[in-house]
PDB file of N, CA and C and ligand atoms in Angstrom:
ATOM      1  N   MET A  18      43.968 -28.669  -2.485  1.00  0.00           N
ATOM      2  CA  MET A  18      42.689 -28.157  -3.504  1.00  0.00           C
ATOM      3  C   MET A  18      41.290 -27.959  -2.954  1.00  0.00           C
ATOM      4  N   SER A  19      41.186 -29.272  -1.420  1.00  0.00           N
ATOM      5  CA  SER A  19      39.775 -29.000  -0.380  1.00  0.00           C
ATOM      6  C   SER A  19      40.184 -28.004   0.203  1.00  0.00           C
ATOM      7  N   GLN A  20      41.465 -26.887   0.334  1.00  0.00           N
ATOM      8  CA  GLN A  20      41.045 -25.837   0.640  1.00  0.00           C
ATOM      9  C   GLN A  20      40.484 -24.658  -0.267  1.00  0.00           C
ATOM     10  N   SER A  21      41.104 -25.048  -1.648  1.00  0.00           N
ATOM     11  CA  SER A  21      40.196 -24.164  -2.761  1.00  0.00           C
ATOM     12  C   SER A  21      38.498 -24.357  -3.032  1.00  0.00           C
ATOM     13  N   ILE A  22      38.185 -25.152  -2.535  1.00  0.00           N
ATOM     14  CA  ILE A  22      36.702 -25.634  -2.606  1.00  0.00           C
ATOM     15  C   ILE A  22      36.428 -25.684  -1.459  1.00  0.00           C
ATOM     16  N   SER A  23      37.394 -24.512  -0.290  1.00  0.00           N
ATOM     17  CA  SER A  23      36.372 -23.940   0.671  1.00  0.00           C
ATOM     18  C   SER A  23      36.209 -22.804   0.686  1.00  0.00           C
ATOM     19  N   ARG A  24      37.324 -22.571  -0.188  1.00  0.00           N
ATOM     20  CA  ARG A  24      37.160 -21.142   0.242  1.00  0.00           C
ATOM     21  C   ARG A  24      35.672 -20.787  -1.496  1.00  0.00           C
ATOM     22  N   ARG A  25      36.262 -21.408  -2.069  1.00  0.00           N
ATOM     23  CA  ARG A  25      34.931 -21.667  -3.723  1.00  0.00           C
ATOM     24  C   ARG A  25      33.504 -21.558  -2.103  1.00  0.00           C
ATOM     25  N   ASP A  26      33.242 -22.201  -2.086  1.00  0.00           N
ATOM     26  CA  ASP A  26      32.162 -22.338  -0.499  1.00  0.00           C
ATOM     27  C   ASP A  26      31.468 -21.139   0.054  1.00  0.00           C
ATOM     28  N   ALA A  27      33.027 -20.662   0.614  1.00  0.00           N
ATOM     29  CA  ALA A  27      32.963 -19.882   1.355  1.00  0.00           C
ATOM     30  C   ALA A  27      32.698 -18.295   0.521  1.00  0.00           C
ATOM     31  N   LEU A  28      32.869 -18.170  -0.304  1.00  0.00           N
ATOM     32  CA  LEU A  28      33.284 -16.816  -0.691  1.00  0.00           C
ATOM     33  C   LEU A  28      31.344 -16.784  -1.317  1.00  0.00           C
ATOM     34  N   MET A  29      30.710 -18.184  -1.727  1.00  0.00           N
ATOM     35  CA  MET A  29      29.455 -19.040  -2.348  1.00  0.00           C
ATOM     36  C   MET A  29      28.094 -17.845  -1.428  1.00  0.00           C
ATOM     37  N   GLN A  30      28.627 -18.458  -0.105  1.00  0.00           N
ATOM     38  CA  GLN A  30      27.815 -18.288   0.613  1.00  0.00           C
ATOM     39  C   GLN A  30      27.687 -16.696   1.281  1.00  0.00           C
ATOM     40  N   LEU A  31      29.089 -16.512   1.246  1.00  0.00           N
ATOM     41  CA  LEU A  31      28.962 -14.653   1.142  1.00  0.00           C
ATOM     42  C   LEU A  31      27.592 -14.199   0.379  1.00  0.00           C
ATOM     43  N   ALA A  32      28.371 -14.666  -1.133  1.00  0.00           N
ATOM     44  CA  ALA A  32      27.282 -14.244  -1.696  1.00  0.00           C
ATOM     45  C   ALA A  32      25.458 -14.450  -2.192  1.00  0.00           C
ATOM     46  N   LEU A  33      25.781 -15.205  -1.335  1.00  0.00           N
ATOM     47  CA  LEU A  33      24.400 -15.427  -1.146  1.00  0.00           C
ATOM     48  C   LEU A  33      23.464 -14.944   0.497  1.00  0.00           C
ATOM     49  N   LEU A  34      24.336 -14.479   1.316  1.00  0.00           N
ATOM     50  CA  LEU A  34      23.603 -14.163   2.602  1.00  0.00           C
ATOM     51  C   LEU A  34      23.919 -12.726   1.903  1.00  0.00           C
ATOM     52  N   ALA A  35      24.691 -11.616   0.418  1.00  0.00           N
ATOM     53  CA  ALA A  35      24.581 -10.775   0.281  1.00  0.00           C
ATOM     54  C   ALA A  35      23.744 -10.773  -0.197  1.00  0.00           C
ATOM     55  N   GLY A  36      23.211 -11.121  -0.777  1.00  0.00           N
ATOM     56  CA  GLY A  36      21.816 -11.213  -1.986  1.00  0.00           C
ATOM     57  C   GLY A  36      20.721 -11.063  -0.842  1.00  0.00           C
ATOM     58  N   GLY A  37      20.362 -11.983   0.095  1.00  0.00           N
ATOM     59  CA  GLY A  37      19.834 -12.755   1.075  1.00  0.00           C
ATOM     60  C   GLY A  37      19.226 -11.088   1.373  1.00  0.00           C
ATOM     61  N   SER A  38      20.128 -10.301   1.568  1.00  0.00           N
ATOM     62  CA  SER A  38      20.058  -9.373   3.259  1.00  0.00           C
ATOM     63  C   SER A  38      19.949  -8.279   1.699  1.00  0.00           C
ATOM     64  N   SER A  39      20.337  -8.025   0.935  1.00  0.00           N
ATOM     65  CA  SER A  39      19.821  -7.064   0.206  1.00  0.00           C
ATOM     66  C   SER A  39      18.072  -6.644  -0.140  1.00  0.00           C
ATOM     67  N   THR A  40      17.038  -8.343  -0.164  1.00  0.00           N
ATOM     68  CA  THR A  40      16.024  -8.173   0.068  1.00  0.00           C
ATOM     69  C   THR A  40      15.574  -8.273   1.392  1.00  0.00           C
ATOM     70  N   LEU A  41      16.224  -7.925   2.375  1.00  0.00           N
ATOM     71  CA  LEU A  41      15.833  -7.952   3.048  1.00  0.00           C
ATOM     72  C   LEU A  41      15.881  -6.663   3.477  1.00  0.00           C
ATOM     73  N   ALA A  42      16.592  -6.265   3.379  1.00  0.00           N
ATOM     74  CA  ALA A  42      17.232  -4.764   3.595  1.00  0.00           C
ATOM     75  C   ALA A  42      15.759  -3.666   2.603  1.00  0.00           C
ATOM     76  N   ALA A  43      15.301  -4.186   1.706  1.00  0.00           N
ATOM     77  CA  ALA A  43      14.828  -4.338   0.212  1.00  0.00           C
ATOM     78  C   ALA A  43      12.401  -3.658   0.964  1.00  0.00           C
ATOM     79  N   GLY A  44      12.712  -4.543   2.429  1.00  0.00           N
ATOM     80  CA  GLY A  44      11.913  -4.662   2.666  1.00  0.00           C
ATOM     81  C   GLY A  44      10.638  -5.996   2.020  1.00  0.00           C
ATOM     82  N   PRO A  45       9.211  -6.249   2.655  1.00  0.00           N
ATOM     83  CA  PRO A  45       8.417  -6.989   1.990  1.00  0.00           C
ATOM     84  C   PRO A  45       7.781  -6.442   0.629  1.00  0.00           C
ATOM     85  N   THR A  46       7.751  -7.667   0.328  1.00  0.00           N
ATOM     86  CA  THR A  46       8.075  -7.836  -1.800  1.00  0.00           C
ATOM     87  C   THR A  46       6.174  -7.706  -2.404  1.00  0.00           C
ATOM     88  N   ARG A  47       5.892  -6.936  -2.900  1.00  0.00           N
ATOM     89  CA  ARG A  47       4.021  -8.060  -3.405  1.00  0.00           C
ATOM     90  C   ARG A  47       4.782  -8.155  -4.309  1.00  0.00           C
ATOM     91  N   ALA A  48       3.385  -9.369  -4.679  1.00  0.00           N
ATOM     92  CA  ALA A  48       3.374 -10.556  -6.232  1.00  0.00           C
ATOM     93  C   ALA A  48       4.194 -10.055  -7.291  1.00  0.00           C
ATOM     94  N   ALA A  49       4.549 -10.222  -7.905  1.00  0.00           N
ATOM     95  CA  ALA A  49       4.809  -9.606  -9.125  1.00  0.00           C
ATOM     96  C   ALA A  49       3.278  -8.800  -9.806  1.00  0.00           C
ATOM     97  N   SER A  50       2.112  -9.247  -9.724  1.00  0.00           N
ATOM     98  CA  SER A  50       0.603  -9.449 -10.640  1.00  0.00           C
ATOM     99  C   SER A  50      -0.215  -8.467  -9.903  1.00  0.00           C
ATOM    100  N   GLU A  51       0.502  -7.845  -8.809  1.00  0.00           N
ATOM    101  CA  GLU A  51      -0.219  -6.765  -7.505  1.00  0.00           C
ATOM    102  C   GLU A  51       0.090  -5.508  -9.171  1.00  0.00           C
ATOM    103  N   PRO A  52      -1.122  -4.988  -8.136  1.00  0.00           N
ATOM    104  CA  PRO A  52      -1.116  -3.739  -8.808  1.00  0.00           C
ATOM    105  C   PRO A  52      -0.369  -2.366  -8.017  1.00  0.00           C
ATOM    106  N   PRO A  53      -0.105  -1.720  -8.160  1.00  0.00           N
ATOM    107  CA  PRO A  53       0.756  -1.199  -7.669  1.00  0.00           C
ATOM    108  C   PRO A  53       0.303  -0.016  -6.036  1.00  0.00           C
ATOM    109  N   HIS A  54       0.646   0.182  -5.062  1.00  0.00           N
ATOM    110  CA  HIS A  54      -0.094   0.590  -4.179  1.00  0.00           C
ATOM    111  C   HIS A  54      -0.901   2.480  -4.546  1.00  0.00           C
ATOM    112  N   LEU A  55      -1.382   3.047  -4.662  1.00  0.00           N
ATOM    113  CA  LEU A  55      -1.485   4.472  -5.090  1.00  0.00           C
ATOM    114  C   LEU A  55      -1.029   5.050  -3.253  1.00  0.00           C
ATOM    115  N   MET A  56       0.269   6.636  -4.235  1.00  0.00           N
ATOM    116  CA  MET A  56       0.735   7.447  -3.410  1.00  0.00           C
ATOM    117  C   MET A  56       0.204   8.359  -3.562  1.00  0.00           C
ATOM    118  N   PRO A  57      -0.170   8.575  -1.659  1.00  0.00           N
ATOM    119  CA  PRO A  57      -1.124   9.882  -1.117  1.00  0.00           C
ATOM    120  C   PRO A  57      -0.274  11.213  -2.624  1.00  0.00           C
ATOM    121  N   SER A  58       0.671  10.944  -3.268  1.00  0.00           N
ATOM    122  CA  SER A  58       1.124  11.936  -4.033  1.00  0.00           C
ATOM    123  C   SER A  58       0.900  11.447  -5.125  1.00  0.00           C
ATOM    124  N   ASP A  59       1.115  10.968  -5.717  1.00  0.00           N
ATOM    125  CA  ASP A  59      -0.321  10.999  -6.877  1.00  0.00           C
ATOM    126  C   ASP A  59      -0.664  12.355  -6.889  1.00  0.00           C
ATOM    127  N   PRO A  60      -0.371  12.729  -8.226  1.00  0.00           N
ATOM    128  CA  PRO A  60      -1.842  13.625  -8.816  1.00  0.00           C
ATOM    129  C   PRO A  60      -3.112  14.127  -8.374  1.00  0.00           C
ATOM    130  N   THR A  61      -3.731  11.990  -8.744  1.00  0.00           N
ATOM    131  CA  THR A  61      -4.863  13.028  -8.844  1.00  0.00           C
ATOM    132  C   THR A  61      -5.570  11.790  -7.365  1.00  0.00           C
ATOM    133  N   ALA A  62      -4.755  11.455  -5.984  1.00  0.00           N
ATOM    134  CA  ALA A  62      -4.815  11.746  -5.155  1.00  0.00           C
ATOM    135  C   ALA A  62      -4.722  12.939  -4.597  1.00  0.00           C
ATOM    136  N   VAL A  63      -4.396  13.316  -4.243  1.00  0.00           N
ATOM    137  CA  VAL A  63      -3.771  14.771  -3.906  1.00  0.00           C
ATOM    138  C   VAL A  63      -5.081  16.033  -4.688  1.00  0.00           C
ATOM    139  N   ALA A  64      -5.789  15.677  -5.786  1.00  0.00           N
ATOM    140  CA  ALA A  64      -7.103  16.601  -5.910  1.00  0.00           C
ATOM    141  C   ALA A  64      -8.079  15.830  -5.055  1.00  0.00           C
ATOM    142  N   LEU A  65      -7.804  14.705  -4.643  1.00  0.00           N
ATOM    143  CA  LEU A  65      -8.689  14.028  -3.595  1.00  0.00           C
ATOM    144  C   LEU A  65      -8.710  13.422  -2.637  1.00  0.00           C
ATOM    145  N   GLY A  66      -7.864  14.482  -2.009  1.00  0.00           N
ATOM    146  CA  GLY A  66      -7.564  14.343  -0.116  1.00  0.00           C
ATOM    147  C   GLY A  66      -7.296  12.556   0.236  1.00  0.00           C
ATOM    148  N   TYR A  67      -6.866  11.554  -1.010  1.00  0.00           N
ATOM    149  CA  TYR A  67      -5.666  10.183  -0.023  1.00  0.00           C
ATOM    150  C   TYR A  67      -5.786  10.242   0.750  1.00  0.00           C
ATOM    151  N   HIS A  68      -6.046   9.510   1.367  1.00  0.00           N
ATOM    152  CA  HIS A  68      -4.448   9.480   3.071  1.00  0.00           C
ATOM    153  C   HIS A  68      -4.967   7.702   3.174  1.00  0.00           C
ATOM    154  N   ALA A  69      -3.454   7.416   3.417  1.00  0.00           N
ATOM    155  CA  ALA A  69      -3.314   5.719   2.886  1.00  0.00           C
ATOM    156  C   ALA A  69      -4.069   5.927   4.680  1.00  0.00           C
ATOM    157  N   ASP A  70      -3.655   6.623   5.660  1.00  0.00           N
ATOM    158  CA  ASP A  70      -4.054   6.097   6.736  1.00  0.00           C
ATOM    159  C   ASP A  70      -5.584   7.309   7.032  1.00  0.00           C
ATOM    160  N   ALA A  71      -6.626   6.826   7.028  1.00  0.00           N
ATOM    161  CA  ALA A  71      -8.107   7.710   7.350  1.00  0.00           C
ATOM    162  C   ALA A  71      -7.545   8.609   8.996  1.00  0.00           C
ATOM    163  N   THR A  72      -6.803   8.288   9.633  1.00  0.00           N
ATOM    164  CA  THR A  72      -6.366   8.374  11.257  1.00  0.00           C
ATOM    165  C   THR A  72      -5.552  10.425  10.926  1.00  0.00           C
ATOM    166  N   GLN A  73      -5.218  10.194   9.913  1.00  0.00           N
ATOM    167  CA  GLN A  73      -4.191  11.530  10.075  1.00  0.00           C
ATOM    168  C   GLN A  73      -5.364  12.659   9.045  1.00  0.00           C
ATOM    169  N   VAL A  74      -6.314  11.932   8.315  1.00  0.00           N
ATOM    170  CA  VAL A  74      -6.869  12.265   7.717  1.00  0.00           C
ATOM    171  C   VAL A  74      -7.004  14.376   8.720  1.00  0.00           C
ATOM    172  N   ASP A  75      -6.828  15.118   8.449  1.00  0.00           N
ATOM    173  CA  ASP A  75      -7.418  16.883   8.774  1.00  0.00           C
ATOM    174  C   ASP A  75      -8.636  16.617   8.855  1.00  0.00           C
ATOM    175  N   PRO A  76      -9.507  17.177   9.961  1.00  0.00           N
ATOM    176  CA  PRO A  76     -10.691  17.192  10.073  1.00  0.00           C
ATOM    177  C   PRO A  76     -11.398  19.236   9.265  1.00  0.00           C
ATOM    178  N   LYS A  77     -10.237  19.957   9.625  1.00  0.00           N
ATOM    179  CA  LYS A  77     -10.262  21.119   9.591  1.00  0.00           C
ATOM    180  C   LYS A  77     -10.492  21.033   8.081  1.00  0.00           C
ATOM    181  N   GLN A  78      -9.398  20.548   7.061  1.00  0.00           N
ATOM    182  CA  GLN A  78      -8.937  20.735   5.754  1.00  0.00           C
ATOM    183  C   GLN A  78     -10.152  19.271   5.154  1.00  0.00           C
ATOM    184  N   PHE A  79     -10.430  18.807   5.485  1.00  0.00           N
ATOM    185  CA  PHE A  79     -11.269  18.104   5.338  1.00  0.00           C
ATOM    186  C   PHE A  79     -12.614  18.258   5.421  1.00  0.00           C
ATOM    187  N   THR A  80     -13.568  18.734   5.854  1.00  0.00           N
ATOM    188  CA  THR A  80     -14.219  19.140   6.763  1.00  0.00           C
ATOM    189  C   THR A  80     -15.873  18.265   6.190  1.00  0.00           C
ATOM    190  N   ASN A  81     -15.572  17.002   4.860  1.00  0.00           N
ATOM    191  CA  ASN A  81     -16.357  15.776   5.358  1.00  0.00           C
ATOM    192  C   ASN A  81     -16.324  15.182   5.786  1.00  0.00           C
ATOM    193  N   TYR A  82     -15.157  14.527   5.814  1.00  0.00           N
ATOM    194  CA  TYR A  82     -14.594  13.689   6.826  1.00  0.00           C
ATOM    195  C   TYR A  82     -14.861  13.693   8.466  1.00  0.00           C
ATOM    196  N   LYS A  83     -15.763  12.243   8.495  1.00  0.00           N
ATOM    197  CA  LYS A  83     -15.740  11.357   9.839  1.00  0.00           C
ATOM    198  C   LYS A  83     -15.316  11.001  10.558  1.00  0.00           C
ATOM    199  N   PRO A  84     -15.172  10.806  11.478  1.00  0.00           N
ATOM    200  CA  PRO A  84     -13.439   9.804  12.405  1.00  0.00           C
ATOM    201  C   PRO A  84     -13.960   8.031  12.305  1.00  0.00           C
ATOM    202  N   GLY A  85     -13.893   7.221  11.839  1.00  0.00           N
ATOM    203  CA  GLY A  85     -14.510   5.831  11.756  1.00  0.00           C
ATOM    204  C   GLY A  85     -14.578   5.625  10.148  1.00  0.00           C
ATOM    205  N   GLU A  86     -14.881   6.618   9.474  1.00  0.00           N
ATOM    206  CA  GLU A  86     -14.796   6.560   7.355  1.00  0.00           C
ATOM    207  C   GLU A  86     -13.707   6.269   6.996  1.00  0.00           C
ATOM    208  N   THR A  87     -13.943   5.240   6.889  1.00  0.00           N
ATOM    209  CA  THR A  87     -12.093   4.639   5.621  1.00  0.00           C
ATOM    210  C   THR A  87     -12.444   3.963   4.790  1.00  0.00           C
ATOM    211  N   CYS A  88     -11.641   3.439   3.484  1.00  0.00           N
ATOM    212  CA  CYS A  88     -12.377   2.840   2.428  1.00  0.00           C
ATOM    213  C   CYS A  88     -12.689   1.871   2.582  1.00  0.00           C
ATOM    214  N   SER A  89     -12.860   1.021   3.715  1.00  0.00           N
ATOM    215  CA  SER A  89     -13.495  -0.561   3.669  1.00  0.00           C
ATOM    216  C   SER A  89     -14.243  -0.465   3.479  1.00  0.00           C
ATOM    217  N   THR A  90     -15.099   0.736   3.714  1.00  0.00           N
ATOM    218  CA  THR A  90     -17.037   0.953   4.514  1.00  0.00           C
ATOM    219  C   THR A  90     -16.817   2.115   3.252  1.00  0.00           C
ATOM    220  N   CYS A  91     -16.333   2.269   1.984  1.00  0.00           N
ATOM    221  CA  CYS A  91     -16.939   2.826   1.119  1.00  0.00           C
ATOM    222  C   CYS A  91     -17.550   2.190   0.176  1.00  0.00           C
ATOM    223  N   LEU A  92     -18.450   2.396  -1.181  1.00  0.00           N
ATOM    224  CA  LEU A  92     -19.022   2.122  -1.738  1.00  0.00           C
ATOM    225  C   LEU A  92     -18.254   1.448  -2.794  1.00  0.00           C
ATOM    226  N   GLN A  93     -17.116   2.360  -2.965  1.00  0.00           N
ATOM    227  CA  GLN A  93     -16.498   2.263  -3.741  1.00  0.00           C
ATOM    228  C   GLN A  93     -14.958   1.021  -4.682  1.00  0.00           C
ATOM    229  N   LEU A  94     -15.007   0.905  -2.871  1.00  0.00           N
ATOM    230  CA  LEU A  94     -13.615  -0.054  -2.858  1.00  0.00           C
ATOM    231  C   LEU A  94     -14.605  -1.595  -3.109  1.00  0.00           C
ATOM    232  N   LYS A  95     -13.506  -2.411  -4.105  1.00  0.00           N
ATOM    233  CA  LYS A  95     -13.673  -3.868  -4.202  1.00  0.00           C
ATOM    234  C   LYS A  95     -12.676  -4.625  -3.545  1.00  0.00           C
ATOM    235  N   GLY A  96     -12.838  -5.561  -4.606  1.00  0.00           N
ATOM    236  CA  GLY A  96     -11.978  -6.347  -3.771  1.00  0.00           C
ATOM    237  C   GLY A  96     -12.438  -7.501  -2.826  1.00  0.00           C
ATOM    238  N   ASP A  97     -11.677  -8.404  -2.825  1.00  0.00           N
ATOM    239  CA  ASP A  97     -11.972  -9.336  -0.875  1.00  0.00           C
ATOM    240  C   ASP A  97     -11.920  -8.656   0.210  1.00  0.00           C
ATOM    241  N   ALA A  98     -13.147  -9.128   1.001  1.00  0.00           N
ATOM    242  CA  ALA A  98     -13.087  -7.926   2.067  1.00  0.00           C
ATOM    243  C   ALA A  98     -11.228  -8.250   3.274  1.00  0.00           C
ATOM    244  N   GLY A  99     -11.669  -7.973   3.250  1.00  0.00           N
ATOM    245  CA  GLY A  99     -10.425  -8.306   4.465  1.00  0.00           C
ATOM    246  C   GLY A  99      -8.572  -7.957   4.386  1.00  0.00           C
ATOM    247  N   GLN A 100      -8.929  -7.722   3.150  1.00  0.00           N
ATOM    248  CA  GLN A 100      -7.191  -7.430   2.242  1.00  0.00           C
ATOM    249  C   GLN A 100      -6.755  -5.879   2.554  1.00  0.00           C
ATOM    250  N   PRO A 101      -5.393  -5.425   3.461  1.00  0.00           N
ATOM    251  CA  PRO A 101      -4.865  -4.998   3.518  1.00  0.00           C
ATOM    252  C   PRO A 101      -5.489  -3.292   2.627  1.00  0.00           C
ATOM    253  N   TRP A 102      -4.632  -3.712   1.302  1.00  0.00           N
ATOM    254  CA  TRP A 102      -4.273  -3.303  -0.540  1.00  0.00           C
ATOM    255  C   TRP A 102      -5.834  -3.731  -0.841  1.00  0.00           C
ATOM    256  N   ARG A 103      -6.538  -2.296  -1.955  1.00  0.00           N
ATOM    257  CA  ARG A 103      -7.751  -2.962  -2.863  1.00  0.00           C
ATOM    258  C   ARG A 103      -8.544  -2.386  -3.434  1.00  0.00           C
ATOM    259  N   PRO A 104      -8.570  -3.452  -4.987  1.00  0.00           N
ATOM    260  CA  PRO A 104      -9.024  -1.762  -6.038  1.00  0.00           C
ATOM    261  C   PRO A 104      -9.733  -0.937  -5.051  1.00  0.00           C
ATOM    262  N   CYS A 105      -9.968   0.134  -6.377  1.00  0.00           N
ATOM    263  CA  CYS A 105     -11.127   0.966  -6.130  1.00  0.00           C
ATOM    264  C   CYS A 105     -11.157   1.703  -7.177  1.00  0.00           C
ATOM    265  N   ASN A 106     -12.781   2.081  -6.982  1.00  0.00           N
ATOM    266  CA  ASN A 106     -12.685   2.491  -8.786  1.00  0.00           C
ATOM    267  C   ASN A 106     -12.671   4.073  -9.410  1.00  0.00           C
ATOM    268  N   LEU A 107     -11.802   4.887  -8.402  1.00  0.00           N
ATOM    269  CA  LEU A 107     -11.573   6.232  -8.775  1.00  0.00           C
ATOM    270  C   LEU A 107     -10.252   5.544  -8.951  1.00  0.00           C
ATOM    271  N   PHE A 108      -9.237   4.829  -8.469  1.00  0.00           N
ATOM    272  CA  PHE A 108      -8.337   4.768  -8.766  1.00  0.00           C
ATOM    273  C   PHE A 108      -8.096   3.256  -9.944  1.00  0.00           C
ATOM    274  N   PRO A 109      -8.127   3.035 -11.258  1.00  0.00           N
ATOM    275  CA  PRO A 109      -7.317   2.195 -11.537  1.00  0.00           C
ATOM    276  C   PRO A 109      -5.998   2.082 -11.258  1.00  0.00           C
ATOM    277  N   GLY A 110      -6.263   0.520 -11.775  1.00  0.00           N
ATOM    278  CA  GLY A 110      -5.006   0.192 -11.353  1.00  0.00           C
ATOM    279  C   GLY A 110      -3.797   0.680 -10.768  1.00  0.00           C
ATOM    280  N   LYS A 111      -4.305   0.406  -9.767  1.00  0.00           N
ATOM    281  CA  LYS A 111      -3.746   1.103  -8.336  1.00  0.00           C
ATOM    282  C   LYS A 111      -4.520   0.173  -6.960  1.00  0.00           C
ATOM    283  N   LEU A 112      -3.521  -0.118  -6.159  1.00  0.00           N
ATOM    284  CA  LEU A 112      -4.247  -0.426  -5.027  1.00  0.00           C
ATOM    285  C   LEU A 112      -4.750   0.364  -4.016  1.00  0.00           C
ATOM    286  N   VAL A 113      -6.294   1.145  -3.407  1.00  0.00           N
ATOM    287  CA  VAL A 113      -5.689   1.785  -1.687  1.00  0.00           C
ATOM    288  C   VAL A 113      -5.799   0.744  -1.190  1.00  0.00           C
ATOM    289  N   SER A 114      -5.528   1.656   0.338  1.00  0.00           N
ATOM    290  CA  SER A 114      -5.388   1.104   1.616  1.00  0.00           C
ATOM    291  C   SER A 114      -6.811   0.857   2.729  1.00  0.00           C
ATOM    292  N   ALA A 115      -6.942   0.138   2.714  1.00  0.00           N
ATOM    293  CA  ALA A 115      -8.777  -0.537   3.764  1.00  0.00           C
ATOM    294  C   ALA A 115      -8.517   0.479   4.803  1.00  0.00           C
ATOM    295  N   ASN A 116      -7.360   1.305   4.760  1.00  0.00           N
ATOM    296  CA  ASN A 116      -7.883   1.815   6.128  1.00  0.00           C
ATOM    297  C   ASN A 116      -7.780   3.449   5.751  1.00  0.00           C
ATOM    298  N   GLY A 117      -7.777   3.670   4.643  1.00  0.00           N
ATOM    299  CA  GLY A 117      -6.915   4.820   3.613  1.00  0.00           C
ATOM    300  C   GLY A 117      -8.668   6.197   3.497  1.00  0.00           C
ATOM    301  N   TRP A 118      -8.822   6.679   3.087  1.00  0.00           N
ATOM    302  CA  TRP A 118      -9.657   7.370   3.293  1.00  0.00           C
ATOM    303  C   TRP A 118      -9.381   8.535   2.188  1.00  0.00           C
ATOM    304  N   CYS A 119     -10.650   9.428   1.434  1.00  0.00           N
ATOM    305  CA  CYS A 119     -10.630  10.455   0.441  1.00  0.00           C
ATOM    306  C   CYS A 119     -11.878  11.058   0.033  1.00  0.00           C
ATOM    307  N   ARG A 120     -11.799  12.104  -0.183  1.00  0.00           N
ATOM    308  CA  ARG A 120     -13.304  13.043   0.034  1.00  0.00           C
ATOM    309  C   ARG A 120     -14.530  12.814  -1.225  1.00  0.00           C
ATOM    310  N   VAL A 121     -14.488  11.545  -0.930  1.00  0.00           N
ATOM    311  CA  VAL A 121     -15.689  10.961  -2.248  1.00  0.00           C
ATOM    312  C   VAL A 121     -16.395   9.583  -1.148  1.00  0.00           C
ATOM    313  N   TRP A 122     -15.704   9.980  -0.534  1.00  0.00           N
ATOM    314  CA  TRP A 122     -15.448   8.315   0.443  1.00  0.00           C
ATOM    315  C   TRP A 122     -17.452   8.940   0.466  1.00  0.00           C
ATOM    316  N   VAL A 123     -18.372   7.398   0.496  1.00  0.00           N
ATOM    317  CA  VAL A 123     -19.273   7.199   0.062  1.00  0.00           C
ATOM    318  C   VAL A 123     -19.435   5.862   0.996  1.00  0.00           C
ATOM    319  N   LYS A 124     -19.947   5.743   1.878  1.00  0.00           N
ATOM    320  CA  LYS A 124     -21.003   4.469   2.512  1.00  0.00           C
ATOM    321  C   LYS A 124     -21.596   3.513   2.100  1.00  0.00           C
ATOM    322  N   ARG A 125     -21.421   2.454   2.309  1.00  0.00           N
ATOM    323  CA  ARG A 125     -21.315   1.411   1.570  1.00  0.00           C
ATOM    324  C   ARG A 125     -22.739   1.303   2.334  1.00  0.00           C
ATOM    325  N   PRO A 126     -23.407   0.548   1.280  1.00  0.00           N
ATOM    326  CA  PRO A 126     -25.065   0.191   1.634  1.00  0.00           C
ATOM    327  C   PRO A 126     -25.270  -1.111   2.565  1.00  0.00           C
TER     328      PRO A 126
HETATM  329  S1  SF4 B  77     -13.462   6.684  -3.738  1.00  0.00           S
HETATM  330 FE1  SF4 B  77     -13.588   5.199  -1.655  1.00  0.00          FE
HETATM  331  S2  SF4 B  77     -12.752   3.156  -1.497  1.00  0.00           S
HETATM  332 FE2  SF4 B  77     -11.948   4.768  -3.181  1.00  0.00          FE
HETATM  333  S3  SF4 B  77     -10.067   5.740  -2.273  1.00  0.00           S
HETATM  334 FE3  SF4 B  77     -11.785   6.731  -2.457  1.00  0.00          FE
HETATM  335  S4  SF4 B  77     -12.583   6.179  -0.038  1.00  0.00           S
HETATM  336 FE4  SF4 B  77     -11.315   4.762  -0.708  1.00  0.00          FE
END
């Protein structure tokens, strides 16, 4: 009897480990209520030249880009300063990277 309980306990621990490893493999998760991150492949993002990492912007392709410009200094960015992903007036329902950039960047006064 005690052997079957031990086996059951072992199987339960394996199941818990398997569940935990799949969570780890999926990477960090966002809070369920947090809007999704804007993907650079989003059609509107493509149209506006959005990059999640402003250092990856090609200044030959986006001639109005100046090094150092990021969403974190843009007039259109909302939300709390210091947060890595924040709402933007141009992309409702999505979060943009504070380190991102798009062609309509306007310096926050
Ligand atoms: S409008 Fe400003 S905050 Fe929004 S994605 Fe473009 S650069 Fe970033």
